[in-house]
Amino acid sequence: MNDNQLLRYSRHILLPQISFEGQQKLAHSHALIVGAGGLGSPVALYLGAGGVGKLTICDYDNVHLTNLQRQVIHNTAAIGTNKAVSAQQTLQAINPEITVIPVPRKSTVEEFAKLASSADVVVDCSDNFSTRYALNQVCVQLKKPLVSGAAIGFEGQVTVFDLRHNDSPCYHCLFPDMDADDEMRCAENGVFAPLVGMIGTTQAAEAMKLLLGVGESLQGRLLLLDAMAMEWRSIKLNRDPACTVCGTAA
Ligand SMILES: [Zn+2]
């Protein structure tokens, strides 16, 4: 690390849980972030500012005026620009030390598998069940840690499926049969702007801890946030042995 890097990351390096070694670990890490919307914005901003060396960001959508109330990595001048490209532009202005690779198209399961194979952590910031199931399938197959988040209205949830561990549940164990109808209901609802920040920054913290190998992850625990009552609840998650994705039936 050069002098500027030591200064940029000094408040991390001062933490004994991270220190110089941890910061170097982050610099050599690669996170795959799927979705550059409400959740993907804080995830990419904190992982990028915090010094994760390589970020691959997937999003096929363009920035719309209706996004700017909560998708804080994009600005008004970016309206009409692809979200992965807009996120890259913001991140490079904040931290030119890192590499950001935008994937500005709808990825297939095969492409997700290719992208995830070189990633150390996968962060699911998508807003649809087909992408969530695809990422889960890929992470189960490749044994990659998956940080999952969702937010709607005033309620959000976040957990970690650390599929490097055989006892970890997967997304499909938790939600075995969500369909397109559930998705439509989500798309029609509003979302409280700070909620996506709270869930997204929690995802960023979990992803960074996994990359550093410190602390206790959310594996086996689903955190549920009710932002109106400002209450977090924790539910224990178990692996489903009959799961068709990660279980013996697979
Ligand atoms: Zn499963």
mmCIF file of N, CA and C in Angstrom, residues 95-161:
data_model
loop_
_atom_site.group_PDB
_atom_site.id
_atom_site.type_symbol
_atom_site.label_atom_id
_atom_site.label_comp_id
_atom_site.label_asym_id
_atom_site.label_seq_id
_atom_site.Cartn_x
_atom_site.Cartn_y
_atom_site.Cartn_z
ATOM 1 N N ASN A 95 -13.566 6.325 -5.315
ATOM 2 C CA ASN A 95 -12.354 5.549 -5.043
ATOM 3 C C ASN A 95 -11.712 5.027 -6.323
ATOM 4 N N PRO A 96 -10.767 5.791 -6.875
ATOM 5 C CA PRO A 96 -10.096 5.340 -8.107
ATOM 6 C C PRO A 96 -9.145 4.166 -7.887
ATOM 7 N N GLU A 97 -8.970 3.742 -6.624
ATOM 8 C CA GLU A 97 -8.057 2.630 -6.321
ATOM 9 C C GLU A 97 -8.647 1.269 -6.697
ATOM 10 N N ILE A 98 -9.983 1.205 -6.843
ATOM 11 C CA ILE A 98 -10.622 -0.095 -7.049
ATOM 12 C C ILE A 98 -10.992 -0.293 -8.521
ATOM 13 N N THR A 99 -11.239 -1.543 -8.882
ATOM 14 C CA THR A 99 -11.680 -1.886 -10.238
ATOM 15 C C THR A 99 -13.176 -2.205 -10.188
ATOM 16 N N VAL A 100 -13.938 -1.558 -11.064
ATOM 17 C CA VAL A 100 -15.377 -1.818 -11.133
ATOM 18 C C VAL A 100 -15.701 -2.315 -12.537
ATOM 19 N N ILE A 101 -16.331 -3.481 -12.605
ATOM 20 C CA ILE A 101 -16.696 -4.061 -13.898
ATOM 21 C C ILE A 101 -18.219 -4.068 -14.027
ATOM 22 N N PRO A 102 -18.787 -3.214 -14.884
ATOM 23 C CA PRO A 102 -20.227 -3.215 -15.059
ATOM 24 C C PRO A 102 -20.668 -4.317 -16.030
ATOM 25 N N VAL A 103 -21.771 -4.975 -15.690
ATOM 26 C CA VAL A 103 -22.367 -5.958 -16.600
ATOM 27 C C VAL A 103 -23.755 -5.428 -16.949
ATOM 28 N N PRO A 104 -23.861 -4.642 -18.048
ATOM 29 C CA PRO A 104 -25.095 -3.899 -18.329
ATOM 30 C C PRO A 104 -26.096 -4.686 -19.154
ATOM 31 N N ARG A 105 -26.305 -5.951 -18.810
ATOM 32 C CA ARG A 105 -27.253 -6.767 -19.587
ATOM 33 C C ARG A 105 -27.935 -7.763 -18.652
ATOM 34 N N LYS A 106 -29.005 -8.380 -19.164
ATOM 35 C CA LYS A 106 -29.709 -9.406 -18.404
ATOM 36 C C LYS A 106 -28.848 -10.658 -18.428
ATOM 37 N N SER A 107 -28.361 -11.097 -17.253
ATOM 38 C CA SER A 107 -27.461 -12.247 -17.226
ATOM 39 C C SER A 107 -28.248 -13.545 -17.158
ATOM 40 N N THR A 108 -27.748 -14.567 -17.849
ATOM 41 C CA THR A 108 -28.315 -15.909 -17.751
ATOM 42 C C THR A 108 -27.706 -16.596 -16.525
ATOM 43 N N VAL A 109 -28.257 -17.768 -16.173
ATOM 44 C CA VAL A 109 -27.674 -18.562 -15.077
ATOM 45 C C VAL A 109 -26.213 -18.879 -15.402
ATOM 46 N N GLU A 110 -25.947 -19.166 -16.668
ATOM 47 C CA GLU A 110 -24.576 -19.500 -17.084
ATOM 48 C C GLU A 110 -23.637 -18.308 -16.855
ATOM 49 N N GLU A 111 -24.119 -17.112 -17.185
ATOM 50 C CA GLU A 111 -23.258 -15.942 -16.986
ATOM 51 C C GLU A 111 -23.053 -15.671 -15.491
ATOM 52 N N PHE A 112 -24.126 -15.814 -14.697
ATOM 53 C CA PHE A 112 -23.972 -15.638 -13.244
ATOM 54 C C PHE A 112 -22.940 -16.628 -12.702
ATOM 55 N N ALA A 113 -22.974 -17.868 -13.211
ATOM 56 C CA ALA A 113 -22.031 -18.892 -12.736
ATOM 57 C C ALA A 113 -20.604 -18.489 -13.079
ATOM 58 N N LYS A 114 -20.422 -17.960 -14.289
ATOM 59 C CA LYS A 114 -19.085 -17.539 -14.722
ATOM 60 C C LYS A 114 -18.591 -16.379 -13.843
ATOM 61 N N LEU A 115 -19.480 -15.407 -13.594
ATOM 62 C CA LEU A 115 -19.102 -14.241 -12.789
ATOM 63 C C LEU A 115 -18.836 -14.643 -11.340
ATOM 64 N N ALA A 116 -19.686 -15.528 -10.801
ATOM 65 C CA ALA A 116 -19.563 -15.918 -9.391
ATOM 66 C C ALA A 116 -18.340 -16.787 -9.153
ATOM 67 N N SER A 117 -17.913 -17.527 -10.180
ATOM 68 C CA SER A 117 -16.805 -18.468 -9.973
ATOM 69 C C SER A 117 -15.525 -17.738 -9.552
ATOM 70 N N SER A 118 -15.360 -16.486 -9.994
ATOM 71 C CA SER A 118 -14.149 -15.748 -9.606
ATOM 72 C C SER A 118 -14.406 -14.790 -8.443
ATOM 73 N N ALA A 119 -15.641 -14.800 -7.895
ATOM 74 C CA ALA A 119 -15.983 -13.892 -6.796
ATOM 75 C C ALA A 119 -15.774 -14.566 -5.443
ATOM 76 N N ASP A 120 -15.460 -13.763 -4.420
ATOM 77 C CA ASP A 120 -15.302 -14.276 -3.057
ATOM 78 C C ASP A 120 -16.610 -14.203 -2.290
ATOM 79 N N VAL A 121 -17.502 -13.309 -2.723
ATOM 80 C CA VAL A 121 -18.811 -13.194 -2.096
ATOM 81 C C VAL A 121 -19.792 -12.707 -3.162
ATOM 82 N N VAL A 122 -21.049 -13.180 -3.041
ATOM 83 C CA VAL A 122 -22.104 -12.754 -3.966
ATOM 84 C C VAL A 122 -23.149 -12.011 -3.140
ATOM 85 N N VAL A 123 -23.517 -10.812 -3.571
ATOM 86 C CA VAL A 123 -24.502 -10.019 -2.845
ATOM 87 C C VAL A 123 -25.735 -9.868 -3.730
ATOM 88 N N ASP A 124 -26.845 -10.445 -3.258
ATOM 89 C CA ASP A 124 -28.083 -10.410 -4.032
ATOM 90 C C ASP A 124 -28.865 -9.152 -3.673
ATOM 91 N N CYS A 125 -28.862 -8.198 -4.599
ATOM 92 C CA CYS A 125 -29.596 -6.939 -4.431
ATOM 93 C C CYS A 125 -30.650 -6.829 -5.523
ATOM 94 N N SER A 126 -31.139 -7.973 -5.986
ATOM 95 C CA SER A 126 -32.114 -7.981 -7.071
ATOM 96 C C SER A 126 -33.514 -7.779 -6.512
ATOM 97 N N ASP A 127 -34.483 -7.614 -7.407
ATOM 98 C CA ASP A 127 -35.855 -7.358 -6.961
ATOM 99 C C ASP A 127 -36.829 -8.373 -7.557
ATOM 100 N N ASN A 128 -36.301 -9.526 -7.971
ATOM 101 C CA ASN A 128 -37.223 -10.513 -8.555
ATOM 102 C C ASN A 128 -36.788 -11.931 -8.209
ATOM 103 N N PHE A 129 -37.786 -12.816 -8.141
ATOM 104 C CA PHE A 129 -37.518 -14.166 -7.652
ATOM 105 C C PHE A 129 -36.707 -14.994 -8.638
ATOM 106 N N SER A 130 -36.856 -14.761 -9.945
ATOM 107 C CA SER A 130 -36.092 -15.578 -10.888
ATOM 108 C C SER A 130 -34.591 -15.323 -10.722
ATOM 109 N N THR A 131 -34.194 -14.071 -10.500
ATOM 110 C CA THR A 131 -32.773 -13.769 -10.271
ATOM 111 C C THR A 131 -32.317 -14.360 -8.941
ATOM 112 N N ARG A 132 -33.163 -14.246 -7.895
ATOM 113 C CA ARG A 132 -32.775 -14.780 -6.576
ATOM 114 C C ARG A 132 -32.569 -16.291 -6.632
ATOM 115 N N TYR A 133 -33.492 -16.989 -7.329
ATOM 116 C CA TYR A 133 -33.339 -18.444 -7.451
ATOM 117 C C TYR A 133 -32.102 -18.798 -8.271
ATOM 118 N N ALA A 134 -31.849 -18.031 -9.334
ATOM 119 C CA ALA A 134 -30.680 -18.314 -10.187
ATOM 120 C C ALA A 134 -29.382 -18.134 -9.399
ATOM 121 N N LEU A 135 -29.280 -17.027 -8.652
ATOM 122 C CA LEU A 135 -28.064 -16.773 -7.869
ATOM 123 C C LEU A 135 -27.879 -17.834 -6.793
ATOM 124 N N ASN A 136 -29.001 -18.246 -6.160
ATOM 125 C CA ASN A 136 -28.916 -19.268 -5.120
ATOM 126 C C ASN A 136 -28.391 -20.583 -5.691
ATOM 127 N N GLN A 137 -28.930 -20.959 -6.840
ATOM 128 C CA GLN A 137 -28.515 -22.206 -7.496
ATOM 129 C C GLN A 137 -27.012 -22.175 -7.796
ATOM 130 N N VAL A 138 -26.558 -21.046 -8.329
ATOM 131 C CA VAL A 138 -25.143 -20.879 -8.669
ATOM 132 C C VAL A 138 -24.277 -20.952 -7.407
ATOM 133 N N CYS A 139 -24.708 -20.279 -6.334
ATOM 134 C CA CYS A 139 -23.908 -20.253 -5.107
ATOM 135 C C CYS A 139 -23.877 -21.606 -4.414
ATOM 136 N N VAL A 140 -24.991 -22.370 -4.494
ATOM 137 C CA VAL A 140 -24.991 -23.729 -3.944
ATOM 138 C C VAL A 140 -23.985 -24.575 -4.715
ATOM 139 N N GLN A 141 -24.043 -24.482 -6.061
ATOM 140 C CA GLN A 141 -23.150 -25.300 -6.895
ATOM 141 C C GLN A 141 -21.678 -24.947 -6.672
ATOM 142 N N LEU A 142 -21.396 -23.651 -6.568
ATOM 143 C CA LEU A 142 -19.997 -23.209 -6.476
ATOM 144 C C LEU A 142 -19.522 -23.061 -5.031
ATOM 145 N N LYS A 143 -20.441 -23.302 -4.054
ATOM 146 C CA LYS A 143 -20.129 -23.141 -2.622
ATOM 147 C C LYS A 143 -19.597 -21.739 -2.331
ATOM 148 N N LYS A 144 -20.364 -20.727 -2.749
ATOM 149 C CA LYS A 144 -20.002 -19.327 -2.510
ATOM 150 C C LYS A 144 -20.922 -18.736 -1.448
ATOM 151 N N PRO A 145 -20.407 -17.846 -0.595
ATOM 152 C CA PRO A 145 -21.283 -17.164 0.365
ATOM 153 C C PRO A 145 -22.193 -16.171 -0.359
ATOM 154 N N LEU A 146 -23.485 -16.217 0.000
ATOM 155 C CA LEU A 146 -24.504 -15.384 -0.641
ATOM 156 C C LEU A 146 -25.148 -14.498 0.421
ATOM 157 N N VAL A 147 -25.069 -13.191 0.234
ATOM 158 C CA VAL A 147 -25.681 -12.233 1.158
ATOM 159 C C VAL A 147 -26.970 -11.758 0.513
ATOM 160 N N SER A 148 -28.093 -12.067 1.181
ATOM 161 C CA SER A 148 -29.395 -11.848 0.568
ATOM 162 C C SER A 148 -30.173 -10.769 1.311
ATOM 163 N N GLY A 149 -30.797 -9.857 0.559
ATOM 164 C CA GLY A 149 -31.597 -8.813 1.186
ATOM 165 C C GLY A 149 -32.834 -8.514 0.375
ATOM 166 N N ALA A 150 -33.864 -7.994 1.054
ATOM 167 C CA ALA A 150 -35.093 -7.599 0.368
ATOM 168 C C ALA A 150 -35.756 -6.498 1.182
ATOM 169 N N ALA A 151 -36.451 -5.594 0.489
ATOM 170 C CA ALA A 151 -37.117 -4.483 1.178
ATOM 171 C C ALA A 151 -38.348 -4.067 0.388
ATOM 172 N N ILE A 152 -39.432 -3.838 1.125
ATOM 173 C CA ILE A 152 -40.666 -3.373 0.492
ATOM 174 C C ILE A 152 -41.468 -2.592 1.536
ATOM 175 N N GLY A 153 -42.074 -1.509 1.122
ATOM 176 C CA GLY A 153 -42.852 -0.709 2.066
ATOM 177 C C GLY A 153 -41.963 -0.192 3.181
ATOM 178 N N PHE A 154 -42.275 -0.602 4.418
ATOM 179 C CA PHE A 154 -41.470 -0.227 5.583
ATOM 180 C C PHE A 154 -40.789 -1.457 6.195
ATOM 181 N N GLU A 155 -40.786 -2.588 5.438
ATOM 182 C CA GLU A 155 -40.266 -3.843 5.990
ATOM 183 C C GLU A 155 -39.161 -4.439 5.130
ATOM 184 N N GLY A 156 -38.168 -4.954 5.828
ATOM 185 C CA GLY A 156 -37.065 -5.553 5.092
ATOM 186 C C GLY A 156 -36.549 -6.797 5.781
ATOM 187 N N GLN A 157 -35.751 -7.562 5.054
ATOM 188 C CA GLN A 157 -35.136 -8.750 5.633
ATOM 189 C C GLN A 157 -33.755 -8.939 5.049
ATOM 190 N N VAL A 158 -32.902 -9.576 5.840
ATOM 191 C CA VAL A 158 -31.524 -9.788 5.410
ATOM 192 C C VAL A 158 -30.971 -11.035 6.081
ATOM 193 N N THR A 159 -30.209 -11.818 5.319
ATOM 194 C CA THR A 159 -29.563 -12.999 5.888
ATOM 195 C C THR A 159 -28.348 -13.361 5.039
ATOM 196 N N VAL A 160 -27.592 -14.354 5.514
ATOM 197 C CA VAL A 160 -26.422 -14.867 4.789
ATOM 198 C C VAL A 160 -26.598 -16.368 4.614
ATOM 199 N N PHE A 161 -26.404 -16.829 3.392
ATOM 200 C CA PHE A 161 -26.328 -18.264 3.133
ATOM 201 C C PHE A 161 -24.856 -18.544 2.846
#
